[in-house]
Coordinates of C-alpha atoms in Angstrom, one line a residue:
Chain A
X1 CA -7.0 9.3 -13.9
X2 CA -6.2 7.2 -16.9
X3 CA -2.5 7.6 -16.1
X4 CA -3.1 6.4 -12.6
X5 CA -5.0 3.4 -13.8
X6 CA -2.3 2.7 -16.3
X7 CA 0.2 2.8 -13.4
X8 CA -1.8 0.3 -11.5
X9 CA -2.2 -2.0 -14.5
X10 CA 1.6 -2.0 -15.0
X11 CA 2.0 -3.0 -11.4
X12 CA -0.7 -5.7 -11.6
X13 CA 1.0 -7.2 -14.7
X14 CA 4.6 -6.8 -13.6
X15 CA 3.8 -8.3 -10.2
X16 CA 2.8 -11.4 -12.3
X17 CA -0.5 -11.8 -10.4
X18 CA -2.4 -12.2 -13.7
X19 CA 0.1 -14.8 -14.9
X20 CA -0.4 -16.7 -11.7
X21 CA -4.2 -16.7 -12.4
X22 CA -3.6 -17.8 -16.0
X23 CA -1.3 -20.5 -14.9
X24 CA -3.8 -21.8 -12.3
X25 CA -6.5 -21.9 -15.0
X26 CA -4.2 -23.6 -17.5
X27 CA -3.4 -26.3 -15.0
X28 CA -6.8 -26.8 -13.5
X29 CA -9.0 -26.6 -16.5
X30 CA -7.5 -29.7 -18.2
X31 CA -7.8 -31.5 -14.9
X32 CA -11.5 -30.6 -14.6
X33 CA -12.0 -31.5 -18.2
X34 CA -10.4 -34.9 -17.7
X35 CA -12.5 -35.4 -14.5
X36 CA -15.7 -34.6 -16.3
X37 CA -14.7 -36.9 -19.1
X38 CA -14.0 -39.7 -16.6
X39 CA -17.3 -39.2 -14.9
X40 CA -19.2 -39.4 -18.1
X41 CA -17.3 -42.5 -19.1
X42 CA -17.9 -44.1 -15.8
X43 CA -21.6 -43.5 -15.9
X44 CA -21.7 -44.9 -19.3
X45 CA -19.8 -48.0 -18.2
X46 CA -22.0 -48.5 -15.2
X47 CA -25.2 -48.3 -17.1
X48 CA -23.7 -50.1 -20.0
X49 CA -25.0 -47.5 -22.3
X50 CA -24.2 -44.0 -23.5
X51 CA -27.8 -43.1 -23.4
X52 CA -28.1 -39.9 -21.3
X53 CA -31.7 -40.8 -20.5
X54 CA -30.5 -43.8 -18.7
X55 CA -28.0 -41.7 -16.8
X56 CA -30.7 -39.2 -15.8
X57 CA -33.0 -42.0 -14.7
X58 CA -30.1 -43.5 -12.6
X59 CA -29.6 -40.1 -11.1
X60 CA -33.3 -40.0 -10.1
X61 CA -33.1 -43.4 -8.6
X62 CA -30.0 -42.4 -6.6
X63 CA -31.8 -39.3 -5.3
X64 CA -34.8 -41.3 -4.4
X65 CA -32.6 -43.6 -2.4
X66 CA -31.1 -40.7 -0.5
X67 CA -34.6 -39.4 0.1
X68 CA -35.5 -42.7 1.7
X69 CA -32.6 -42.7 4.1
X70 CA -33.4 -41.6 7.6
X71 CA -30.1 -39.9 8.1
X72 CA -30.8 -37.1 5.6
X73 CA -32.1 -34.0 7.3
X74 CA -35.5 -32.4 6.3
X75 CA -34.0 -29.4 4.6
X76 CA -32.0 -31.6 2.3
X77 CA -35.0 -33.8 1.5
X78 CA -37.1 -31.0 0.0
X79 CA -34.0 -29.9 -1.9
X80 CA -33.5 -33.5 -3.3
X81 CA -37.2 -33.7 -4.1
X82 CA -37.0 -30.6 -6.2
X83 CA -34.0 -31.9 -8.0
X84 CA -35.8 -35.1 -8.9
X85 CA -38.7 -33.1 -10.3
X86 CA -36.3 -31.1 -12.4
X87 CA -34.6 -34.2 -13.8
X88 CA -38.0 -35.7 -14.5
X89 CA -38.9 -32.6 -16.5
X90 CA -35.7 -32.9 -18.6
X91 CA -36.7 -36.5 -19.3
X92 CA -40.3 -35.7 -20.2
X93 CA -39.2 -33.0 -22.6
X94 CA -36.4 -35.0 -24.1
X95 CA -33.7 -32.4 -23.2
X96 CA -30.2 -33.6 -22.3
X97 CA -29.0 -31.3 -19.5
X98 CA -25.4 -32.4 -19.8
X99 CA -25.0 -32.6 -23.6
X100 CA -21.2 -32.7 -24.0
X101 CA -19.3 -30.0 -25.8
X102 CA -16.9 -27.2 -24.9
X103 CA -19.7 -24.7 -24.2
X104 CA -21.4 -27.1 -21.8
X105 CA -18.1 -27.5 -20.0
X106 CA -17.7 -23.7 -19.8
X107 CA -21.2 -23.4 -18.4
X108 CA -20.7 -26.2 -15.9
X109 CA -17.4 -24.8 -14.9
X110 CA -19.0 -21.5 -14.0
X111 CA -21.6 -23.1 -11.9
X112 CA -19.1 -25.2 -10.0
X113 CA -16.5 -22.5 -9.6
X114 CA -18.7 -19.6 -8.6
X115 CA -18.9 -20.5 -4.9
X116 CA -15.3 -21.2 -4.1
X117 CA -12.8 -21.4 -7.0
X118 CA -13.6 -17.9 -8.5
X119 CA -13.5 -16.2 -5.1
X120 CA -10.1 -17.8 -4.3
X121 CA -8.7 -16.5 -7.6
X122 CA -10.2 -13.1 -6.9
X123 CA -8.6 -13.0 -3.5
X124 CA -5.2 -13.7 -5.1
X125 CA -5.8 -10.6 -7.3
X126 CA -7.2 -8.4 -4.6
X127 CA -5.6 -9.2 -1.3
X128 CA -2.3 -7.4 -1.8
X129 CA -3.4 -4.5 -4.0
X130 CA -3.2 -2.0 -1.2
X131 CA -1.4 -3.9 1.5
X132 CA 1.6 -4.6 -0.7
X133 CA 2.2 -0.8 -0.9
X134 CA 2.3 -0.7 2.8
X135 CA 4.5 -3.8 3.1
X136 CA 7.0 -2.5 0.5
X137 CA 6.9 1.1 1.9
X138 CA 6.0 2.4 -1.5
X139 CA 2.7 3.9 0.0
X140 CA 4.9 6.8 1.1
X141 CA 5.9 7.5 -2.4
X142 CA 2.3 7.3 -3.7
X143 CA 0.8 9.5 -1.1
X144 CA 3.4 12.3 -1.4
X145 CA 2.5 13.1 -5.0
X146 CA 0.2 15.9 -6.0
X147 CA -2.7 13.5 -6.4
X148 CA -5.6 13.2 -4.0
X149 CA -5.7 10.0 -2.0
X150 CA -9.1 8.9 -3.1
X151 CA -8.0 9.1 -6.7
X152 CA -5.1 6.7 -6.0
X153 CA -7.5 4.3 -4.3
X154 CA -10.1 4.6 -7.0
X155 CA -7.4 3.8 -9.7
X156 CA -6.6 0.7 -7.7
X157 CA -10.2 -0.3 -7.5
X158 CA -10.9 0.2 -11.2
X159 CA -7.8 -1.9 -12.0
X160 CA -9.1 -4.6 -9.7
X161 CA -12.4 -4.6 -11.6
X162 CA -10.6 -4.9 -14.9
X163 CA -8.5 -7.7 -13.6
X164 CA -11.5 -9.7 -12.3
X165 CA -13.3 -9.2 -15.6
X166 CA -10.2 -10.3 -17.4
X167 CA -10.0 -13.4 -15.2
X168 CA -13.5 -14.4 -16.1
X169 CA -12.9 -13.9 -19.8
X170 CA -9.7 -15.9 -19.5
X171 CA -11.7 -18.7 -17.9
X172 CA -14.2 -18.8 -20.7
X173 CA -11.5 -18.7 -23.4
X174 CA -9.3 -21.3 -21.7
X175 CA -12.2 -23.4 -20.7
X176 CA -13.6 -23.4 -24.3
X177 CA -10.3 -24.1 -26.0
X178 CA -8.9 -26.7 -23.7
X179 CA -12.1 -28.7 -23.0
X180 CA -12.9 -28.6 -26.7
X181 CA -10.0 -30.9 -27.4
X182 CA -11.9 -33.7 -25.7
X183 CA -15.6 -32.6 -26.0
X184 CA -15.5 -30.9 -29.3
X185 CA -16.3 -27.2 -29.9
X186 CA -20.0 -27.5 -30.8
X187 CA -22.9 -26.6 -28.6
X188 CA -23.3 -22.9 -28.4
X189 CA -26.9 -23.1 -29.7
X190 CA -27.9 -26.1 -27.6
X191 CA -31.2 -25.4 -25.9
X192 CA -31.0 -25.1 -22.1
X193 CA -33.9 -24.8 -19.8
X194 CA -34.2 -22.0 -17.2
X195 CA -36.9 -20.6 -15.0
X196 CA -37.7 -23.4 -12.6
X197 CA -39.4 -21.8 -9.7
X198 CA -39.7 -23.1 -6.2
X199 CA -43.1 -22.6 -4.6
X200 CA -43.2 -24.4 -1.3
X201 CA -42.7 -28.1 -2.0
X202 CA -43.6 -27.8 -5.6
X203 CA -41.5 -27.0 -8.6
X204 CA -43.3 -24.4 -10.5
X205 CA -42.7 -24.9 -14.2
X206 CA -44.9 -22.1 -15.4
X207 CA -42.0 -19.9 -16.3
X208 CA -39.7 -22.5 -17.6
X209 CA -38.4 -21.7 -21.0
X210 CA -35.6 -22.8 -23.3
X211 CA -32.8 -20.5 -24.3
X212 CA -29.7 -21.1 -26.4
X213 CA -26.7 -22.1 -24.4
X214 CA -24.6 -19.1 -25.3
X215 CA -27.3 -16.9 -23.7
X216 CA -27.2 -19.0 -20.6
X217 CA -23.4 -18.8 -20.5
X218 CA -23.6 -15.0 -20.8
X219 CA -26.1 -14.9 -17.9
X220 CA -24.1 -17.3 -15.8
X221 CA -20.9 -15.4 -16.2
X222 CA -22.7 -12.1 -15.6
X223 CA -23.9 -13.4 -12.3
X224 CA -20.5 -14.9 -11.5
X225 CA -19.0 -11.5 -12.3
X226 CA -21.3 -9.9 -9.9
X227 CA -20.4 -12.3 -7.0
X228 CA -16.7 -12.0 -7.9
X229 CA -16.9 -8.2 -7.8
X230 CA -18.4 -8.5 -4.3
X231 CA -15.6 -10.7 -3.2
X232 CA -13.1 -8.4 -4.8
X233 CA -14.6 -5.3 -3.1
X234 CA -14.6 -6.9 0.4
X235 CA -11.1 -8.2 -0.2
X236 CA -10.1 -4.7 -1.3
X237 CA -11.4 -3.2 2.0
X238 CA -9.5 -5.9 3.9
X239 CA -6.4 -5.0 1.9
X240 CA -6.8 -1.4 3.0
X241 CA -7.4 -2.2 6.6
X242 CA -4.7 -4.9 7.0
X243 CA -1.2 -3.7 6.1
X244 CA 0.2 -7.2 5.8
X245 CA -0.4 -9.2 2.6
X246 CA -0.3 -12.6 4.2
X247 CA -2.9 -11.7 6.9
X248 CA -5.1 -10.0 4.3
X249 CA -5.1 -13.1 2.1
X250 CA -5.6 -15.3 5.1
X251 CA -8.6 -13.4 6.4
X252 CA -10.3 -13.4 3.0
X253 CA -9.7 -17.1 2.4
X254 CA -11.1 -18.0 5.8
X255 CA -14.1 -15.8 5.1
X256 CA -14.8 -17.3 1.7
X257 CA -14.4 -20.9 2.8
X258 CA -16.4 -20.5 6.0
X259 CA -19.2 -18.8 4.1
X260 CA -19.3 -21.8 1.7
X261 CA -19.2 -24.3 4.5
X262 CA -21.7 -22.5 6.8
X263 CA -24.4 -22.4 4.2
X264 CA -24.3 -26.2 4.0
X265 CA -23.6 -26.7 7.6
X266 CA -26.5 -24.8 9.1
X267 CA -29.0 -24.1 6.4
X268 CA -31.8 -23.1 8.8
X269 CA -29.8 -20.5 10.7
X270 CA -31.6 -17.5 9.2
X271 CA -29.0 -14.9 10.1
X272 CA -26.7 -16.5 7.6
X273 CA -28.7 -15.1 4.8
X274 CA -27.3 -11.6 5.6
X275 CA -23.7 -12.8 5.1
X276 CA -22.2 -12.0 1.7
X277 CA -20.3 -15.3 1.3
X278 CA -23.4 -17.4 1.5
X279 CA -24.8 -15.8 -1.6
X280 CA -21.9 -16.3 -4.0
X281 CA -23.6 -19.2 -5.9
X282 CA -25.8 -16.8 -7.9
X283 CA -25.8 -19.1 -10.9
X284 CA -28.0 -21.5 -9.0
X285 CA -30.9 -19.2 -9.6
X286 CA -30.5 -19.7 -13.3
X287 CA -30.8 -23.4 -13.2
X288 CA -33.6 -23.0 -10.7
X289 CA -32.0 -25.1 -8.0
X290 CA -32.7 -23.0 -5.0
X291 CA -29.9 -22.0 -2.6
X292 CA -29.5 -23.9 0.5
X293 CA -30.8 -21.0 2.5
X294 CA -34.5 -20.6 3.2
X295 CA -36.6 -17.9 1.6
X296 CA -34.0 -16.1 -0.5
X297 CA -34.6 -14.9 -4.0
X298 CA -32.3 -13.6 -6.7
X299 CA -33.1 -9.9 -5.9
X300 CA -32.5 -10.6 -2.2
X301 CA -29.1 -12.1 -2.9
X302 CA -28.1 -9.3 -5.2
X303 CA -29.2 -6.8 -2.6
X304 CA -27.1 -8.5 0.2
X305 CA -24.1 -8.6 -2.1
X306 CA -24.5 -4.9 -3.2
X307 CA -24.9 -3.8 0.4
X308 CA -21.7 -5.5 1.4
X309 CA -19.9 -4.0 -1.5
X310 CA -21.1 -0.5 -0.8
X311 CA -20.3 -0.6 2.9
X312 CA -16.8 -2.1 2.1
X313 CA -16.1 0.7 -0.4
X314 CA -17.1 3.4 2.0
X315 CA -15.0 1.9 4.8
X316 CA -12.0 1.5 2.4
X317 CA -12.2 5.0 1.0
X318 CA -12.8 6.8 4.3
X319 CA -10.0 4.9 6.0
X320 CA -7.5 5.3 3.2
X321 CA -8.1 9.1 2.9
X322 CA -8.0 9.8 6.6
X323 CA -5.3 7.5 7.9
X324 CA -1.9 8.5 9.1
X325 CA 0.9 6.6 7.5
X326 CA 3.0 5.8 10.6
X327 CA 5.2 3.0 9.4
Chain B
X1 CA -1.1 36.4 4.7
X2 CA 1.9 37.7 2.9
X3 CA 4.1 35.1 1.4
X4 CA 7.8 35.6 1.7
X5 CA 9.4 34.3 -1.5
X6 CA 12.6 33.5 0.1
X7 CA 11.1 31.1 2.6
X8 CA 10.3 27.8 0.9
X9 CA 9.2 25.8 4.0
X10 CA 7.6 27.4 6.9
X11 CA 6.5 25.4 9.9
X12 CA 4.5 27.0 12.7
X13 CA 3.6 25.5 16.0
X14 CA 3.3 22.0 14.6
X15 CA 2.1 19.3 17.0
X16 CA 1.0 15.7 16.9
X17 CA -0.9 13.9 19.6
X18 CA -1.6 10.2 19.5
X19 CA -4.0 9.3 22.2
X20 CA -2.9 11.4 25.1
X21 CA 0.7 11.4 24.2
X22 CA 2.4 14.4 22.6
X23 CA 4.7 12.9 20.0
X24 CA 5.9 16.3 18.9
X25 CA 4.8 19.8 20.0
X26 CA 5.4 23.5 19.3
X27 CA 7.7 22.8 16.3
X28 CA 8.4 26.0 14.4
X29 CA 11.1 26.8 11.9
X30 CA 11.7 28.3 8.4
X31 CA 13.8 26.9 5.5
X32 CA 15.1 29.5 3.1
X33 CA 15.7 29.2 -0.6
X34 CA 18.9 27.3 -1.5
X35 CA 19.5 26.4 2.1
X36 CA 20.5 23.0 3.5
X37 CA 18.7 22.7 6.7
X38 CA 19.6 20.0 9.2
X39 CA 17.1 18.4 11.5
X40 CA 19.0 16.8 14.3
X41 CA 17.8 14.7 17.1
X42 CA 18.3 11.4 18.9
X43 CA 16.3 8.3 17.9
X44 CA 12.7 8.7 19.1
X45 CA 12.9 12.5 19.4
X46 CA 10.1 12.9 16.8
X47 CA 12.1 13.5 13.7
X48 CA 10.3 11.0 11.5
X49 CA 6.9 12.1 12.8
X50 CA 7.7 15.7 11.9
X51 CA 9.0 14.7 8.5
X52 CA 5.8 12.7 7.8
X53 CA 3.8 15.7 8.7
X54 CA 5.8 17.9 6.4
X55 CA 4.9 15.6 3.4
X56 CA 1.3 14.9 4.4
X57 CA 1.6 11.3 5.4
X58 CA 0.5 12.2 9.0
X59 CA -2.1 14.9 9.7
X60 CA -0.9 17.2 12.5
X61 CA -3.2 17.8 15.4
X62 CA -2.1 21.4 15.6
X63 CA -0.1 24.0 13.7
X64 CA 0.5 24.6 10.0
X65 CA 3.0 23.6 7.3
X66 CA 3.4 26.0 4.4
X67 CA 5.4 25.1 1.3
X68 CA 6.1 28.0 -1.1
X69 CA 3.2 29.8 0.6
X70 CA 0.7 27.0 0.2
X71 CA -0.8 25.5 3.3
X72 CA -0.2 21.7 3.2
X73 CA -3.6 20.9 4.9
X74 CA -5.7 23.4 3.0
X75 CA -4.1 23.2 -0.4
X76 CA -2.3 19.8 -0.5
X77 CA -1.8 19.6 -4.2
X78 CA -0.2 23.0 -4.7
X79 CA 2.0 22.6 -1.7
X80 CA 3.2 19.0 -2.3
X81 CA 3.9 19.8 -5.9
X82 CA 7.1 21.7 -4.9
X83 CA 8.3 18.8 -2.7
X84 CA 10.5 15.9 -3.6
X85 CA 11.1 13.5 -0.7
X86 CA 12.5 10.2 0.5
X87 CA 10.9 9.2 3.8
X88 CA 13.2 6.7 5.5
X89 CA 14.6 4.2 3.0
X90 CA 14.1 4.7 -0.7
X91 CA 11.4 2.1 -1.1
X92 CA 10.7 1.5 -4.7
X93 CA 8.9 -1.2 -6.8
X94 CA 11.5 -4.0 -6.8
X95 CA 9.8 -5.8 -9.6
X96 CA 10.1 -2.9 -11.9
X97 CA 13.2 -1.5 -13.6
X98 CA 14.6 1.8 -12.5
X99 CA 13.2 3.6 -15.5
X100 CA 9.7 2.0 -15.0
X101 CA 9.8 3.2 -11.4
X102 CA 10.5 6.8 -12.6
X103 CA 7.8 6.5 -15.2
X104 CA 5.3 5.5 -12.5
X105 CA 6.1 8.7 -10.6
X106 CA 6.3 10.8 -13.7
X107 CA 2.7 9.8 -14.5
X108 CA 1.6 11.1 -11.1
X109 CA 3.0 14.6 -11.8
X110 CA 1.7 17.1 -14.2
X111 CA 3.6 17.3 -17.5
X112 CA 6.9 15.5 -17.1
X113 CA 8.4 14.9 -20.5
X114 CA 10.4 11.7 -21.0
X115 CA 13.6 13.7 -21.5
X116 CA 13.2 14.8 -17.8
X117 CA 13.6 11.2 -16.8
X118 CA 16.8 10.9 -18.8
X119 CA 18.0 14.1 -17.2
X120 CA 17.6 13.0 -13.6
X121 CA 18.9 9.6 -14.3
X122 CA 22.0 11.2 -15.8
X123 CA 22.2 13.6 -12.8
X124 CA 22.4 10.7 -10.3
X125 CA 24.7 8.7 -12.7
X126 CA 22.5 5.7 -13.0
X127 CA 22.3 5.7 -16.8
X128 CA 24.0 2.3 -17.5
X129 CA 21.8 0.4 -15.0
X130 CA 18.5 2.2 -15.4
X131 CA 16.8 -0.6 -17.4
X132 CA 17.7 -3.3 -14.9
X133 CA 15.2 -4.4 -12.2
X134 CA 15.5 -2.5 -9.0
X135 CA 15.7 -5.8 -7.2
X136 CA 19.3 -6.1 -8.5
X137 CA 20.4 -2.7 -7.3
X138 CA 22.8 -2.1 -4.4
X139 CA 21.6 0.1 -1.6
X140 CA 23.6 3.0 -2.8
X141 CA 22.0 2.7 -6.3
X142 CA 18.5 2.5 -4.7
X143 CA 19.4 5.6 -2.8
X144 CA 20.3 7.4 -6.0
X145 CA 17.2 6.2 -7.7
X146 CA 15.3 7.5 -4.8
X147 CA 16.9 10.9 -5.2
X148 CA 16.2 10.8 -9.0
X149 CA 12.5 10.1 -8.1
X150 CA 12.5 13.0 -5.7
X151 CA 14.0 15.4 -8.3
X152 CA 11.7 14.4 -11.1
X153 CA 9.2 17.1 -10.6
X154 CA 11.7 20.0 -10.3
X155 CA 11.0 20.5 -6.6
X156 CA 11.9 23.6 -4.8
X157 CA 12.3 21.6 -1.6
X158 CA 13.9 18.3 -1.1
X159 CA 13.1 16.4 2.1
X160 CA 15.4 13.6 3.0
X161 CA 14.9 11.4 6.0
X162 CA 18.2 9.9 7.2
X163 CA 19.6 9.9 3.7
X164 CA 23.0 8.4 4.7
X165 CA 21.5 5.4 6.5
X166 CA 23.2 2.2 5.3
X167 CA 25.7 4.0 2.9
X168 CA 29.4 3.3 3.1
X169 CA 31.8 6.2 3.7
X170 CA 32.4 6.8 0.0
X171 CA 28.7 6.8 -0.7
X172 CA 28.1 9.2 2.1
X173 CA 30.7 11.6 0.8
X174 CA 29.3 11.3 -2.7
X175 CA 25.8 12.1 -1.4
X176 CA 27.0 15.0 0.6
X177 CA 28.7 16.6 -2.4
X178 CA 25.7 15.9 -4.6
X179 CA 23.3 17.6 -2.2
X180 CA 25.7 20.6 -1.8
X181 CA 25.8 20.9 -5.5
X182 CA 22.0 20.7 -5.8
X183 CA 21.5 23.5 -3.3
X184 CA 24.2 25.7 -4.8
X185 CA 23.6 25.2 -8.5
X186 CA 19.9 24.7 -8.7
X187 CA 18.8 26.7 -5.7
X188 CA 16.9 23.8 -4.2
X189 CA 16.3 23.9 -0.5
X190 CA 17.1 20.7 1.3
X191 CA 15.7 19.5 4.5
X192 CA 17.7 16.7 6.0
X193 CA 17.0 14.7 9.2
X194 CA 19.8 12.9 10.8
X195 CA 21.0 11.5 14.1
X196 CA 24.6 11.6 12.8
X197 CA 26.0 15.0 14.0
X198 CA 29.1 14.9 11.9
X199 CA 27.0 14.6 8.8
X200 CA 24.9 17.6 9.6
X201 CA 28.0 19.6 10.6
X202 CA 29.6 19.0 7.2
X203 CA 26.5 19.3 5.1
X204 CA 24.1 21.9 6.5
X205 CA 23.9 25.6 6.7
X206 CA 21.5 25.7 9.5
X207 CA 20.2 23.2 12.0
X208 CA 17.3 22.6 14.3
X209 CA 17.9 20.4 17.2
X210 CA 14.9 18.4 18.4
X211 CA 14.7 16.5 21.6
X212 CA 11.7 14.8 23.3
X213 CA 9.3 16.1 20.6
X214 CA 10.3 19.8 20.7
X215 CA 12.9 22.0 19.2
X216 CA 15.5 23.0 21.7
X217 CA 17.5 25.3 19.4
X218 CA 17.6 26.5 15.8
X219 CA 20.7 28.3 14.5
X220 CA 23.3 28.5 11.8
X221 CA 25.8 25.7 12.2
X222 CA 28.7 28.2 12.3
X223 CA 27.0 30.4 14.9
X224 CA 26.1 27.4 17.0
X225 CA 29.7 26.3 17.1
X226 CA 31.0 29.8 17.5
X227 CA 28.8 30.6 20.4
X228 CA 29.7 27.4 22.1
X229 CA 33.5 27.8 21.9
X230 CA 35.1 26.9 25.1
X231 CA 38.3 28.7 25.9
X232 CA 40.7 27.4 28.5
X233 CA 42.7 30.0 30.4
X234 CA 45.8 29.4 32.5
X235 CA 45.5 32.3 35.0
X236 CA 47.1 33.5 38.1
X237 CA 45.4 34.3 40.5
X238 CA 42.8 32.1 39.1
X239 CA 39.8 33.1 41.2
X240 CA 40.3 36.8 40.4
X241 CA 40.7 35.9 36.8
X242 CA 37.5 34.0 36.8
X243 CA 35.6 36.9 38.3
X244 CA 37.1 39.4 35.9
X245 CA 36.2 37.2 32.9
X246 CA 32.7 36.9 34.2
X247 CA 32.3 40.7 34.0
X248 CA 32.5 40.5 30.2
X249 CA 29.1 40.6 28.4
X250 CA 30.0 38.1 25.8
X251 CA 31.2 35.4 28.2
X252 CA 28.2 33.3 28.8
X253 CA 29.7 30.8 31.3
X254 CA 32.8 30.7 33.3
X255 CA 34.1 28.2 35.8
X256 CA 37.2 27.3 37.7
X257 CA 38.5 23.9 36.9
X258 CA 41.9 23.3 38.4
X259 CA 43.8 25.7 40.7
X260 CA 45.0 27.8 37.8
X261 CA 42.6 26.8 35.0
X262 CA 39.5 28.7 34.1
X263 CA 37.1 27.6 31.4
X264 CA 35.0 30.3 29.7
X265 CA 32.3 29.9 27.1
X266 CA 32.7 32.7 24.7
X267 CA 33.1 33.6 21.0
X268 CA 36.5 32.9 19.5
X269 CA 37.0 36.3 18.0
X270 CA 36.8 38.0 21.4
X271 CA 39.8 36.1 22.9
X272 CA 42.2 39.0 22.3
X273 CA 39.8 41.5 23.8
X274 CA 39.3 39.3 26.9
X275 CA 43.1 38.9 27.2
X276 CA 43.5 42.6 27.2
X277 CA 40.8 42.9 29.8
X278 CA 42.6 40.4 32.0
X279 CA 45.9 42.1 31.6
X280 CA 44.2 45.3 32.7
X281 CA 43.3 43.6 36.0
X282 CA 46.8 42.5 36.7
X283 CA 46.2 38.9 36.0
X284 CA 48.9 36.8 34.5
X285 CA 47.9 34.9 31.5
X286 CA 50.2 32.0 30.9
X287 CA 48.2 30.1 28.3
X288 CA 45.0 30.3 26.2
X289 CA 43.6 27.3 24.4
X290 CA 40.4 27.4 22.4
X291 CA 38.5 24.1 22.2
X292 CA 36.9 23.3 18.9
X293 CA 33.6 22.0 19.9
X294 CA 31.9 19.5 17.6
X295 CA 28.3 19.7 17.0
X296 CA 28.2 16.6 19.1
X297 CA 29.3 18.4 22.2
X298 CA 26.6 21.0 21.7
X299 CA 24.1 18.4 20.8
X300 CA 24.7 16.4 23.9
X301 CA 24.6 19.5 26.0
X302 CA 21.3 20.6 24.6
X303 CA 19.6 17.2 24.6
X304 CA 21.1 16.1 27.9
X305 CA 22.6 13.1 26.3
X306 CA 25.2 10.5 27.5
X307 CA 27.6 13.1 28.9
X308 CA 25.1 14.1 31.6
X309 CA 24.0 10.6 32.2
X310 CA 27.5 9.6 33.1
X311 CA 27.7 12.1 35.8
X312 CA 24.5 10.8 37.3
X313 CA 25.7 7.3 37.3

């Protein structure tokens, strides 16, 4: 089995998929860093001060203005209200939620990337892991060895899990090193607040606590890992079912993107909460900003994602072991 | 069930149905040790489907495949261990070097030392280019790498699907000699599918002819051609001569062509005997010509190929 996984790792590396991911991160992280830098700069300029309290207060004013607008739907209003309460809490307790520093960037990056950017990278890794063997005809060589089919598929799946984990580690390392050039490398022990709880219209602050930022980052990337694994697993199944790499990638991109659009587009369509791709932003549970969907909790989201993964794996393994290789 | 050690591949009543359509049915044959067995049929006759069933890529809907006594469906690992194959084109990982490709496959076999890789590379004469990417290989080189891959695990049975596809005449001859040498020197049985009759005639010991999903004949190539020898007799009187030839047990078919020409299908070594028989019946024999049939003639006759179509047109 280790030999099979080694084989798959060789292919993954020599196909240059991991390099593509590294390159994308190397190009995009500096852009995001610069963007964040400009945003901060702008806010400072607008307010005429580098005081984060002023920025936060401005944010609250903005949100109150949006709340007053008649064009904002009801669902959004309660969401904005909660956000205001949260910001108010930061102000009252003298905590700067966006204290600059490379660790803060790494944290923010995870929160922003988890719903779309990470899934897209995962799809790049996963979409052709099985379908490329069909497209290249090498599947015939793999399946005519004295090795059970499920072992071959399992070695591919394990390789995929390694690659996805490696991708997240790479994001942390690159994010930290590159953004640190501008923001400085301090801030691991910065205190971050978690545990906001939504109870009806009110923000329940009973369980709010402060934790060091490194702990928060670990938790955020753990949750991001979980949602990435789900995307990888579903993508893996699609790669087994569709023998053409381009279609496999296309199907997954469409699914990921529509999942992310749908949850904003029709937040009160309750059936959406059973779709995997509307639960990808797991990190939102940490910060306490509730998901767009009604009545979902972290365990519910994890359960939905797990169910999708398990079903995908079963379909992938059954199909792969039984299927005739006709072309 | 007793296993015959001389039979490397035994196929019994193999069939595949997809939906309601019988792709192949009632396929049976044996391949002996050290034998080169040809599998001949027109395109779409079911050659590739059969080959894929032999290597476990397609599950048959009926029948069994035994390789060295192990049933392919019940004991896949032990059966497939003895097989090296190229199904259609030698499709390898283009982004890896030749050696890396072989290493990939070596890791999927039990206990292949790295010297074995050098050995097969040397055997197919790829040593100078083995560390280049397969992307840069010519088709002939890919074909040889494919064979190296198939030989890696010291197989007892080599299954090659249309191995000469896309090769130039020199490459084809090289491959032919190579396969002959493998069978003779190493005792490897080779199963080759082809639609090129000439190839099979030159390379194979025995041949099975498949048409419309079923085997129409299995025979040694020599016997097949022997049995099908057509002998043209110039006889006088021709009709009596035809009847007299027809009495002989070894003449399978006889017909009057032109006023004095009779065509008989018979073994070549019986020509003298038949001549004596005719002379005994007071029939003048003014000419005997034996036609050397090619496998092509036989093939077309058995599969009802173009020769027959033309008469219908």
